[in-house]
Amino acid sequence: MTHDIIMYSSAIAAVIIVVYMLVKKMDIKVALFSIGILLIFISAGLGNKVAFTDFEPTGSILLDPLQVIVQQFKATFTQAGLIILMLGGYTAYMSSIGANDVTVQVLTKPIGKIKSVYFLVPTVFLLGNLLSLVIPSASTLAILLLATLYPVLKRAGMSPLSIAAVIATSATIIPTPLGSDNVAVSEEFAKYAAFTDLSVTDYVFQYHAIVSIPTLIFIAMVHYFWQRRMDKKSLTARNQESIEIENVEEITGGKLFKTVYAMLPIFPIVLLLISFVLDMTTDITVSISVEIAVLFSLILAVICELIRQKDNKAVLKNTEKFFDGMGKAIPIVALIVAASVFVTGLKSIGLIDALQSAMQNFHGQGFNFVLPLILVAFTALIVLLSGSGIALFFAMIPLMVPLAEAAGISPVAISIPMGLAGNLFRAVSPVAAVVLIIAGTLKVDPLDIIKRTSVPMISGVIFMFVLSMILFL
C-alpha cells in the first residue's frame, strides 16, 4: 500500500511539473533529466531495479542515474541522434548556398498566374506544406511566405485574414523521412520484434503518408469553403491599413541553375522515395538509409557549388556550415535522451507496469480507441496552452509501444494521431509563435486568425483520427 502511494504520488508530481513547464514554454530538457534522476533514486528506495535495457550498474546507487544518462546518450547517438544531426547539418548547408531560397522562389512563382481568389486558398495551403519539407520551422516558413506570397495574394483580391489563415496552417503534417519526430519514432519502434528493421522511410511511406496525405487534401477543401464563408460573413473582409512586408531579393540565374538548386534541398527525400518504390514494386533492392541519402546529396551539392563558384577554397570553407548545423541540432538529441531518462524513472518506480495492468481491462472490450483518444486530447490541451507539442511528443515516444501493447493495439495507432494532432493544433493556439508573427505582420487580431484556422484544423484532426483508427486498430 505504501509502495503504491509513493509510486503514484511521485509520478503525478513529476507529470504536473512537466506539464506546467510545457504550458509556460520553458525548456524542459534539464527538468526531464532531473525528474528522471529523482525517480530512479525513489525506485532504489523502494527496492526496485533500474528499468533500463542492458543497464550496466556502477556499483554506487548515487552514480547509477548518471550511468543511465550516459548509456542513453550512447544509444541515441548511434541511432536517431546521428540522423538528426546530419539532417540539421544538411538543412544549414542548403540555406548557406541559397538552395532553400531557390526552391521557395521556383515553387511560389506559378501562384501569380492563378486568378481565382478562392482556388488560391487550397493551392497555397498545399504549396506551403510542400515547402515545409525545405523549411521545417513553421515560424520561418510563415515569414518567407508573407514576404513572397502576400503581395501576390493581395493583388488577387484575397482578404488579409484568409491570407493569414492559409499561411498559419502551411507547416503541418507533410510526410517526410527527414522529420526528427519521424526519425525518433521509427528508431524506437525498431527496438521491438513487431517492427524489426523498421526504417524511417518505411514508417513514413507505409503509415504516416496514408493518413497525412488524405488529411491534407481534406483540410485544403475545408479551407476553401470556410475562408469563402468567413469572407462573406465578415463586414470588413479586407484590412485597409498599410502593411509593410520585407522585400525578398529576386534570385537570378539560368534555368539549369534554378532547376538543380531547387531540387537539392529535397534530393535526400527523392533518393529515399526511389529506394522505397523500387523495393516495393521490383526485385531490385537498394538499401538507402537517411544518412547515406544526406551524404550523397551533400557531395552532389558541393560539386554543384564548385562548378558554380569556381572558387575551390571558398566552397570548401563553406562546408563548415554543415557541421555548424549538426551542432545546432544537438538540443533535439538532448530532448530525446532527456525524455528517455524521464521514462526510465517512471518505469523504475513501477508506474508503467501499473498502467499496463490497468489498460488490459479495456482490451477486447471494444474500447481500443480510448487510449489514442485520450493522448490526442492531452496533446490538444498542451498545444493550445503552450503553442507547441513537440516536447510532449518526444517525451511520449518511449511509452508508445509499452502502452499500446497493454491496450492491445498497434503503436502506430498512437504515434500517428498524436504526432499529427500536435502539428495541426499549433495553428489553433493563440500563443503559437507562427500565429503571433502573422498577426503582428498583417496587423490583425490573433483571435481573428484562430477563427479562420480552427474549423479547417479541428476538422482535419477529426478526419485524421477516424482514418487512423480505421487503418491501424
Coordinates of N, CA, C and O in Angstrom, one line a residue, residues 22 33 40 50 132 134 138 146 152 155 166 187 233 247 258 279-280 304 318 337 354 399 421 442:
L22 N 5.7 22.9 -19.8 CA 5.3 22.9 -21.2 C 4.4 24.1 -21.5 O 4.5 24.8 -22.5
F33 N 15.6 15.5 -17.3 CA 16.8 14.8 -16.7 C 16.7 14.8 -15.2 O 16.9 13.7 -14.6
I40 N 14.5 7.7 -10.3 CA 15.4 6.5 -10.2 C 15.9 6.3 -8.7 O 15.9 5.2 -8.2
V50 N 16.8 -0.6 -11.7 CA 16.7 0.4 -12.8 C 16.2 -0.2 -14.1 O 16.7 -1.2 -14.6
S132 N 7.3 23.1 -46.5 CA 7.8 22.7 -45.1 C 8.8 21.6 -45.2 O 9.5 21.3 -44.2
V134 N 11.3 21.8 -47.0 CA 12.6 22.5 -47.1 C 12.8 23.4 -45.9 O 13.9 23.6 -45.4
A138 N 7.8 26.3 -38.7 CA 6.6 27.0 -39.1 C 6.7 28.5 -39.1 O 6.2 29.2 -40.0
L146 N 5.0 35.2 -46.2 CA 4.5 36.5 -46.1 C 5.2 37.5 -47.1 O 4.7 38.3 -47.7
V152 N 1.3 38.9 -53.9 CA 0.6 38.2 -55.0 C -0.9 38.0 -54.6 O -1.8 38.2 -55.3
R155 N -2.9 41.2 -54.4 CA -3.3 41.7 -55.7 C -4.5 40.8 -56.3 O -5.3 41.3 -57.1
V166 N -4.2 30.8 -44.2 CA -3.6 29.8 -45.1 C -2.1 29.7 -44.7 O -1.6 28.6 -44.6
E187 N 13.0 4.8 -35.0 CA 14.1 4.2 -34.2 C 13.6 3.5 -33.0 O 14.1 2.4 -32.6
K233 N -19.2 36.5 -44.6 CA -19.8 36.9 -43.3 C -19.2 38.2 -42.7 O -19.9 38.9 -42.1
N247 N 10.9 43.0 -48.4 CA 11.1 42.5 -49.7 C 12.1 41.4 -49.8 O 13.1 41.4 -49.1
K258 N 18.5 27.1 -61.5 CA 17.3 27.1 -60.7 C 16.8 25.7 -60.5 O 16.3 25.3 -59.5
D279 N 11.9 -1.1 -54.0 CA 11.8 -2.2 -53.1 C 10.4 -2.8 -53.1 O 10.2 -4.0 -53.0
M280 N 9.4 -1.9 -53.3 CA 8.0 -2.3 -53.2 C 7.5 -2.9 -54.5 O 6.6 -3.7 -54.5
C304 N 28.2 20.8 -57.2 CA 27.5 21.9 -57.9 C 28.0 23.3 -57.5 O 28.2 24.1 -58.4
N318 N 33.0 26.8 -46.9 CA 31.6 27.0 -46.6 C 30.9 25.6 -46.2 O 29.9 25.6 -45.6
V337 N 17.0 12.2 -25.4 CA 17.7 11.5 -24.3 C 17.0 11.8 -23.0 O 16.7 11.0 -22.1
A354 N 2.0 -0.6 -13.8 CA 0.7 -0.4 -13.3 C -0.3 0.1 -14.3 O -1.5 -0.3 -14.4
L399 N 7.1 5.6 -24.5 CA 6.0 5.0 -23.8 C 5.0 4.4 -24.8 O 4.2 3.6 -24.4
A421 N -1.8 15.3 -34.6 CA -2.6 16.3 -33.9 C -1.8 17.4 -33.3 O -2.2 18.6 -33.3
L442 N 0.6 41.3 -40.3 CA -0.6 41.7 -41.1 C -1.5 42.7 -40.3 O -2.6 43.1 -40.8

